[in-house]
Amino acid sequence: MIANRGIYHEGWYANTTPPHGPWILNAPLPAPKDYKWELYNLNEDFTQANDLAAKMPDKLKQMQVLFDQEAKKYNVLPLNNDTFARALAPRPSATAGKTVFTYTGLNPGINSSNAPNILGKSYTITAEVDVPQGGGDGMLVTMGGRWGGWGLYMLKGKPVFDYNMLILAQYRWEGPDALTPGKHTIVFDYTYDGPGIAKGGTGVLTVDGKGAVTQKQANSIAFLQVADETFDVGIDTRSGVNDKDYQVPFAFNGKIDKLTIKLGPMQLMVEDQKKAAAAVARARD
């Protein structure tokens, strides 16, 4: 955990001490090899009140070697304590480089690493749907949840796009009319106010090319799509992006013939582009 570590073996426990609380953001951390180690005999000292590291350096060394062996065996190495920067490091993805994503029907629980990432760019979401008799209701597509994210859904027959800005604000577009039964094309087209991170933009919601609802968005999520949520088509798993509008799972009661998300290029400042390219190069090395 941020390079803090421990190992248990036959009643003995050796562990490092966290340099400071993980809630203290941007505080400097020593190199993982410089963390202070402690040693305890749990058979005699289950409360870990008597640190034996200074008195039994050979036993501590034995436990450290054991940790290294287990860490190599289970792919724990290399240790990394870059904290927030580590969360932004490029990772393997089945959809890396894709700019057009197409889905049909129900697709729940897609990991964020394999989902379209709308952060820092313009994008267009197009939902070709078949609305049932009595009116459409339910989630068409969503990423995120209560603590931040977005969703395109139908609410009592009307199309809605909601952007949850980390619970600090709700940016919401709602169509003026309930959709009639039958086939419709719902489009949310967003133009990002880049270059730069966490910029706002302008969103336009239309149905069958008509009834445009245009609204400005003052800002946006900067770095990460919400890590503990998933990308869902046709349903909303885990938590919802707007509890005032609906409750999960909020499955769509019609049919999704085709749902397409088209992404524009990432709009970073020149300096940020260089840093991003360097991070990708390191990840591929």
Tab-separated table of C-alpha atoms in Angstrom:
chain	number	residue	atom	x	y	z
A	1	MET	CA	0.000	0.000	0.000
A	2	ILE	CA	1.972	2.983	-1.351
A	3	ALA	CA	5.102	0.807	-0.793
A	4	ASN	CA	4.228	0.228	2.890
A	5	ARG	CA	4.483	-3.510	3.438
A	6	GLY	CA	4.597	-6.406	5.873
A	7	ILE	CA	5.254	-10.148	6.032
A	8	TYR	CA	4.060	-12.814	8.503
A	9	HIS	CA	5.845	-16.153	9.013
A	10	GLU	CA	5.587	-18.707	11.849
A	11	GLY	CA	4.554	-16.244	14.542
A	12	TRP	CA	6.866	-13.442	13.436
A	13	TYR	CA	5.733	-10.267	11.733
A	14	ALA	CA	7.954	-7.669	10.073
A	15	ASN	CA	6.566	-4.496	8.588
A	16	THR	CA	7.461	-1.002	7.497
A	17	THR	CA	5.974	2.117	9.078
A	18	PRO	CA	3.972	4.531	6.875
A	19	PRO	CA	6.063	7.727	6.519
A	20	HIS	CA	2.906	9.799	6.991
A	21	GLY	CA	-0.867	9.552	6.659
A	22	PRO	CA	-2.032	8.748	3.108
A	23	TRP	CA	-4.548	11.601	3.376
A	24	ILE	CA	-1.690	14.143	3.443
A	25	LEU	CA	-1.565	14.913	-0.269
A	26	ASN	CA	1.661	15.802	-2.085
A	27	ALA	CA	3.816	15.229	1.029
A	28	PRO	CA	7.290	13.925	0.111
A	29	LEU	CA	7.928	10.212	0.544
A	30	PRO	CA	11.290	8.462	0.979
A	31	ALA	CA	12.340	5.812	-1.516
A	32	PRO	CA	10.693	2.453	-0.720
A	33	LYS	CA	14.110	1.011	0.244
A	34	ASP	CA	14.440	3.692	2.955
A	35	TYR	CA	11.217	2.909	4.833
A	36	LYS	CA	11.721	2.080	8.524
A	37	TRP	CA	11.160	-1.596	9.415
A	38	GLU	CA	9.731	-3.046	12.640
A	39	LEU	CA	9.814	-6.624	13.943
A	40	TYR	CA	7.414	-8.377	16.326
A	41	ASN	CA	7.100	-11.824	17.929
A	42	LEU	CA	3.337	-12.237	17.830
A	43	ASN	CA	3.431	-15.408	19.941
A	44	GLU	CA	4.609	-13.305	22.899
A	45	ASP	CA	3.480	-9.821	21.844
A	46	PHE	CA	0.204	-9.966	19.922
A	47	THR	CA	-0.441	-6.233	20.419
A	48	GLN	CA	2.859	-5.362	18.696
A	49	ALA	CA	4.038	-3.251	21.639
A	50	ASN	CA	7.670	-4.419	21.642
A	51	ASP	CA	9.596	-3.629	18.434
A	52	LEU	CA	12.543	-6.072	18.217
A	53	ALA	CA	14.087	-4.702	15.006
A	54	ALA	CA	17.104	-3.133	16.727
A	55	LYS	CA	17.684	-6.110	19.042
A	56	MET	CA	17.326	-8.833	16.380
A	57	PRO	CA	18.718	-7.464	13.092
A	58	ASP	CA	19.445	-10.960	11.723
A	59	LYS	CA	15.822	-12.042	12.221
A	60	LEU	CA	14.623	-8.835	10.616
A	61	LYS	CA	16.902	-9.439	7.630
A	62	GLN	CA	15.519	-12.976	7.321
A	63	MET	CA	11.950	-11.605	7.219
A	64	GLN	CA	12.901	-8.928	4.672
A	65	VAL	CA	14.407	-11.576	2.400
A	66	LEU	CA	11.222	-13.607	2.764
A	67	PHE	CA	9.150	-10.576	1.783
A	68	ASP	CA	11.272	-10.062	-1.342
A	69	GLN	CA	10.859	-13.717	-2.304
A	70	GLU	CA	7.072	-13.585	-1.940
A	71	ALA	CA	6.852	-10.209	-3.668
A	72	LYS	CA	8.705	-11.555	-6.709
A	73	LYS	CA	6.622	-14.736	-6.702
A	74	TYR	CA	3.311	-12.853	-6.744
A	75	ASN	CA	4.318	-9.980	-9.072
A	76	VAL	CA	4.239	-7.288	-6.397
A	77	LEU	CA	7.518	-5.732	-7.590
A	78	PRO	CA	8.537	-3.104	-8.432
A	79	LEU	CA	7.294	-1.198	-5.397
A	80	ASN	CA	5.862	2.200	-6.261
A	81	ASN	CA	4.909	5.115	-4.005
A	82	ASP	CA	4.111	7.743	-6.621
A	83	THR	CA	0.634	7.991	-5.018
A	84	PHE	CA	-1.717	10.030	-7.238
A	85	ALA	CA	0.738	10.140	-10.138
A	86	ARG	CA	0.651	6.340	-10.219
A	87	ALA	CA	-3.109	6.404	-10.709
A	88	LEU	CA	-2.597	8.337	-13.944
A	89	ALA	CA	0.029	6.016	-15.410
A	90	PRO	CA	-1.016	4.386	-18.717
A	91	ARG	CA	-2.178	0.795	-18.310
A	92	PRO	CA	-2.971	-2.048	-20.709
A	93	SER	CA	-6.344	-1.636	-22.380
A	94	ALA	CA	-8.286	-3.655	-24.932
A	95	THR	CA	-9.530	-0.393	-26.453
A	96	ALA	CA	-6.346	1.715	-26.487
A	97	GLY	CA	-6.354	4.124	-29.417
A	98	LYS	CA	-10.013	3.561	-30.337
A	99	THR	CA	-12.092	6.639	-31.087
A	100	VAL	CA	-15.371	4.970	-32.117
A	101	PHE	CA	-17.234	2.578	-29.796
A	102	THR	CA	-20.393	0.754	-30.902
A	103	TYR	CA	-22.745	-1.312	-28.728
A	104	THR	CA	-26.114	-3.013	-29.117
A	105	GLY	CA	-28.531	-4.248	-26.501
A	106	LEU	CA	-27.471	-4.755	-22.892
A	107	ASN	CA	-23.768	-4.393	-21.925
A	108	PRO	CA	-23.262	-4.031	-18.152
A	109	GLY	CA	-20.133	-3.901	-16.011
A	110	ILE	CA	-17.413	-2.873	-18.483
A	111	ASN	CA	-14.255	-1.800	-16.660
A	112	SER	CA	-13.324	1.865	-17.047
A	113	SER	CA	-9.974	0.911	-18.635
A	114	ASN	CA	-11.861	-0.633	-21.563
A	115	ALA	CA	-14.537	2.072	-21.800
A	116	PRO	CA	-14.590	5.249	-23.891
A	117	ASN	CA	-12.910	8.045	-21.953
A	118	ILE	CA	-14.570	11.412	-22.590
A	119	LEU	CA	-12.284	13.431	-20.295
A	120	GLY	CA	-10.521	16.383	-21.893
A	121	LYS	CA	-12.076	16.010	-25.332
A	122	SER	CA	-15.121	16.625	-27.494
A	123	TYR	CA	-17.437	13.661	-28.045
A	124	THR	CA	-20.736	12.554	-29.562
A	125	ILE	CA	-23.098	9.927	-28.148
A	126	THR	CA	-25.710	8.576	-30.563
A	127	ALA	CA	-28.424	6.222	-29.306
A	128	GLU	CA	-30.705	4.555	-31.851
A	129	VAL	CA	-33.577	3.247	-29.753
A	130	ASP	CA	-36.999	1.655	-30.064
A	131	VAL	CA	-39.376	3.206	-27.527
A	132	PRO	CA	-42.134	0.870	-26.236
A	133	GLN	CA	-45.812	1.620	-25.916
A	134	GLY	CA	-46.470	3.686	-22.825
A	135	GLY	CA	-43.171	5.608	-23.094
A	136	GLY	CA	-39.483	4.953	-22.613
A	137	ASP	CA	-37.752	4.828	-19.250
A	138	GLY	CA	-34.283	3.722	-18.193
A	139	MET	CA	-30.543	4.071	-18.705
A	140	LEU	CA	-29.107	4.097	-22.206
A	141	VAL	CA	-25.428	4.498	-21.308
A	142	THR	CA	-23.486	5.595	-18.232
A	143	MET	CA	-20.007	5.833	-16.778
A	144	GLY	CA	-19.522	6.560	-13.075
A	145	GLY	CA	-22.028	7.044	-10.310
A	146	ARG	CA	-22.922	8.992	-7.187
A	147	TRP	CA	-19.434	10.460	-6.700
A	148	GLY	CA	-18.962	11.566	-10.300
A	149	GLY	CA	-19.702	10.537	-13.872
A	150	TRP	CA	-22.312	10.897	-16.579
A	151	GLY	CA	-25.350	9.197	-18.037
A	152	LEU	CA	-27.682	9.386	-21.027
A	153	TYR	CA	-31.110	8.040	-20.132
A	154	MET	CA	-34.850	8.345	-20.633
A	155	LEU	CA	-36.957	9.608	-17.765
A	156	LYS	CA	-40.729	9.361	-18.065
A	157	GLY	CA	-40.411	9.424	-21.827
A	158	LYS	CA	-37.979	12.338	-22.084
A	159	PRO	CA	-34.274	12.034	-22.965
A	160	VAL	CA	-31.852	13.327	-20.325
A	161	PHE	CA	-28.082	13.744	-20.251
A	162	ASP	CA	-26.633	14.286	-16.781
A	163	TYR	CA	-23.007	15.111	-15.889
A	164	ASN	CA	-22.198	14.671	-12.218
A	165	MET	CA	-19.219	16.927	-11.489
A	166	LEU	CA	-17.839	14.990	-8.507
A	167	ILE	CA	-21.067	15.831	-6.573
A	168	LEU	CA	-20.032	19.516	-6.637
A	169	ALA	CA	-22.504	20.263	-9.441
A	170	GLN	CA	-25.032	18.520	-11.681
A	171	TYR	CA	-25.081	19.632	-15.313
A	172	ARG	CA	-28.315	18.392	-16.827
A	173	TRP	CA	-29.906	18.491	-20.266
A	174	GLU	CA	-33.548	17.390	-20.661
A	175	GLY	CA	-35.535	17.135	-23.866
A	176	PRO	CA	-38.780	19.139	-23.921
A	177	ASP	CA	-41.085	16.355	-25.100
A	178	ALA	CA	-41.765	12.717	-24.307
A	179	LEU	CA	-40.838	10.426	-27.186
A	180	THR	CA	-43.604	8.632	-29.042
A	181	PRO	CA	-43.496	4.832	-29.352
A	182	GLY	CA	-41.246	3.611	-32.144
A	183	LYS	CA	-37.728	4.254	-33.398
A	184	HIS	CA	-35.819	7.440	-32.499
A	185	THR	CA	-32.258	8.722	-32.623
A	186	ILE	CA	-31.058	10.553	-29.529
A	187	VAL	CA	-27.802	12.506	-29.867
A	188	PHE	CA	-25.711	14.286	-27.271
A	189	ASP	CA	-22.954	16.312	-28.922
A	190	TYR	CA	-20.355	17.929	-26.680
A	191	THR	CA	-17.712	20.490	-27.660
A	192	TYR	CA	-14.830	20.797	-25.204
A	193	ASP	CA	-13.396	24.241	-24.367
A	194	GLY	CA	-9.753	23.161	-24.615
A	195	PRO	CA	-6.869	23.069	-24.687
A	196	GLY	CA	-6.177	22.339	-21.034
A	197	ILE	CA	-7.438	20.018	-18.316
A	198	ALA	CA	-10.784	20.240	-16.464
A	199	LYS	CA	-12.221	22.750	-18.914
A	200	GLY	CA	-15.933	23.060	-19.535
A	201	GLY	CA	-17.769	22.992	-22.816
A	202	THR	CA	-21.111	23.126	-24.588
A	203	GLY	CA	-23.511	20.211	-24.917
A	204	VAL	CA	-26.388	19.894	-27.391
A	205	LEU	CA	-29.123	17.280	-26.914
A	206	THR	CA	-31.357	16.456	-29.916
A	207	VAL	CA	-33.955	13.840	-30.896
A	208	ASP	CA	-34.268	12.915	-34.564
A	209	GLY	CA	-32.278	16.047	-35.387
A	210	LYS	CA	-34.825	18.361	-33.754
A	211	GLY	CA	-35.603	20.145	-30.495
A	212	ALA	CA	-32.041	21.054	-29.620
A	213	VAL	CA	-31.377	21.702	-25.940
A	214	THR	CA	-28.088	23.615	-25.611
A	215	GLN	CA	-26.295	24.274	-22.338
A	216	LYS	CA	-22.858	25.323	-21.152
A	217	GLN	CA	-20.879	23.237	-18.697
A	218	ALA	CA	-18.548	25.301	-16.521
A	219	ASN	CA	-15.949	22.619	-15.781
A	220	SER	CA	-15.294	18.889	-15.957
A	221	ILE	CA	-13.504	16.028	-14.219
A	222	ALA	CA	-9.770	16.462	-14.680
A	223	PHE	CA	-7.857	13.192	-14.628
A	224	LEU	CA	-9.706	9.963	-13.889
A	225	GLN	CA	-13.065	8.446	-14.647
A	226	VAL	CA	-14.468	7.195	-11.345
A	227	ALA	CA	-12.395	4.116	-10.564
A	228	ASP	CA	-14.911	2.179	-8.443
A	229	GLU	CA	-17.733	2.298	-10.999
A	230	THR	CA	-18.264	0.688	-14.406
A	231	PHE	CA	-19.396	1.564	-17.909
A	232	ASP	CA	-22.908	0.254	-18.586
A	233	VAL	CA	-25.166	0.169	-21.639
A	234	GLY	CA	-28.901	-0.388	-21.128
A	235	ILE	CA	-28.705	-0.478	-17.324
A	236	ASP	CA	-26.906	1.223	-14.409
A	237	THR	CA	-24.994	-1.034	-12.045
A	238	ARG	CA	-23.515	0.044	-8.697
A	239	SER	CA	-24.670	3.654	-8.005
A	240	GLY	CA	-26.551	6.220	-10.089
A	241	VAL	CA	-25.241	9.562	-11.354
A	242	ASN	CA	-28.357	11.427	-10.141
A	243	ASP	CA	-30.364	9.919	-7.274
A	244	LYS	CA	-33.039	12.593	-7.677
A	245	ASP	CA	-33.887	11.258	-11.132
A	246	TYR	CA	-33.744	7.488	-10.697
A	247	GLN	CA	-32.648	4.510	-8.635
A	248	VAL	CA	-30.437	1.700	-9.914
A	249	PRO	CA	-30.491	-0.601	-11.796
A	250	PHE	CA	-32.832	1.544	-13.942
A	251	ALA	CA	-32.842	-0.871	-16.886
A	252	PHE	CA	-34.109	0.570	-20.168
A	253	ASN	CA	-37.565	-0.780	-20.973
A	254	GLY	CA	-37.182	-0.365	-24.725
A	255	LYS	CA	-34.613	-1.668	-27.192
A	256	ILE	CA	-31.194	-0.245	-27.978
A	257	ASP	CA	-30.637	-0.981	-31.658
A	258	LYS	CA	-27.268	0.763	-31.732
A	259	LEU	CA	-25.306	3.027	-29.418
A	260	THR	CA	-22.203	4.811	-30.709
A	261	ILE	CA	-19.686	7.013	-28.924
A	262	LYS	CA	-17.234	9.006	-31.037
A	263	LEU	CA	-14.292	10.669	-29.316
A	264	GLY	CA	-12.351	13.687	-30.481
A	265	PRO	CA	-8.619	14.095	-29.794
A	266	MET	CA	-7.326	14.775	-26.289
A	267	GLN	CA	-7.040	18.546	-25.868
A	268	LEU	CA	-3.993	19.171	-23.725
A	269	MET	CA	-1.615	22.086	-23.539
A	270	VAL	CA	1.665	21.519	-25.424
A	271	GLU	CA	3.559	21.005	-22.150
A	272	ASP	CA	0.971	18.489	-20.938
A	273	GLN	CA	1.133	16.643	-24.269
A	274	LYS	CA	4.889	16.196	-23.814
A	275	LYS	CA	4.390	14.863	-20.281
A	276	ALA	CA	1.684	12.461	-21.466
A	277	ALA	CA	3.909	11.207	-24.301
A	278	ALA	CA	6.759	10.659	-21.850
A	279	ALA	CA	4.475	8.692	-19.513
A	280	VAL	CA	3.310	6.472	-22.366
A	281	ALA	CA	6.916	5.905	-23.449
A	282	ARG	CA	7.878	4.855	-19.917
A	283	ALA	CA	4.915	2.497	-19.733
A	284	ARG	CA	5.962	0.848	-23.007
A	285	ASP	CA	9.638	0.546	-22.040
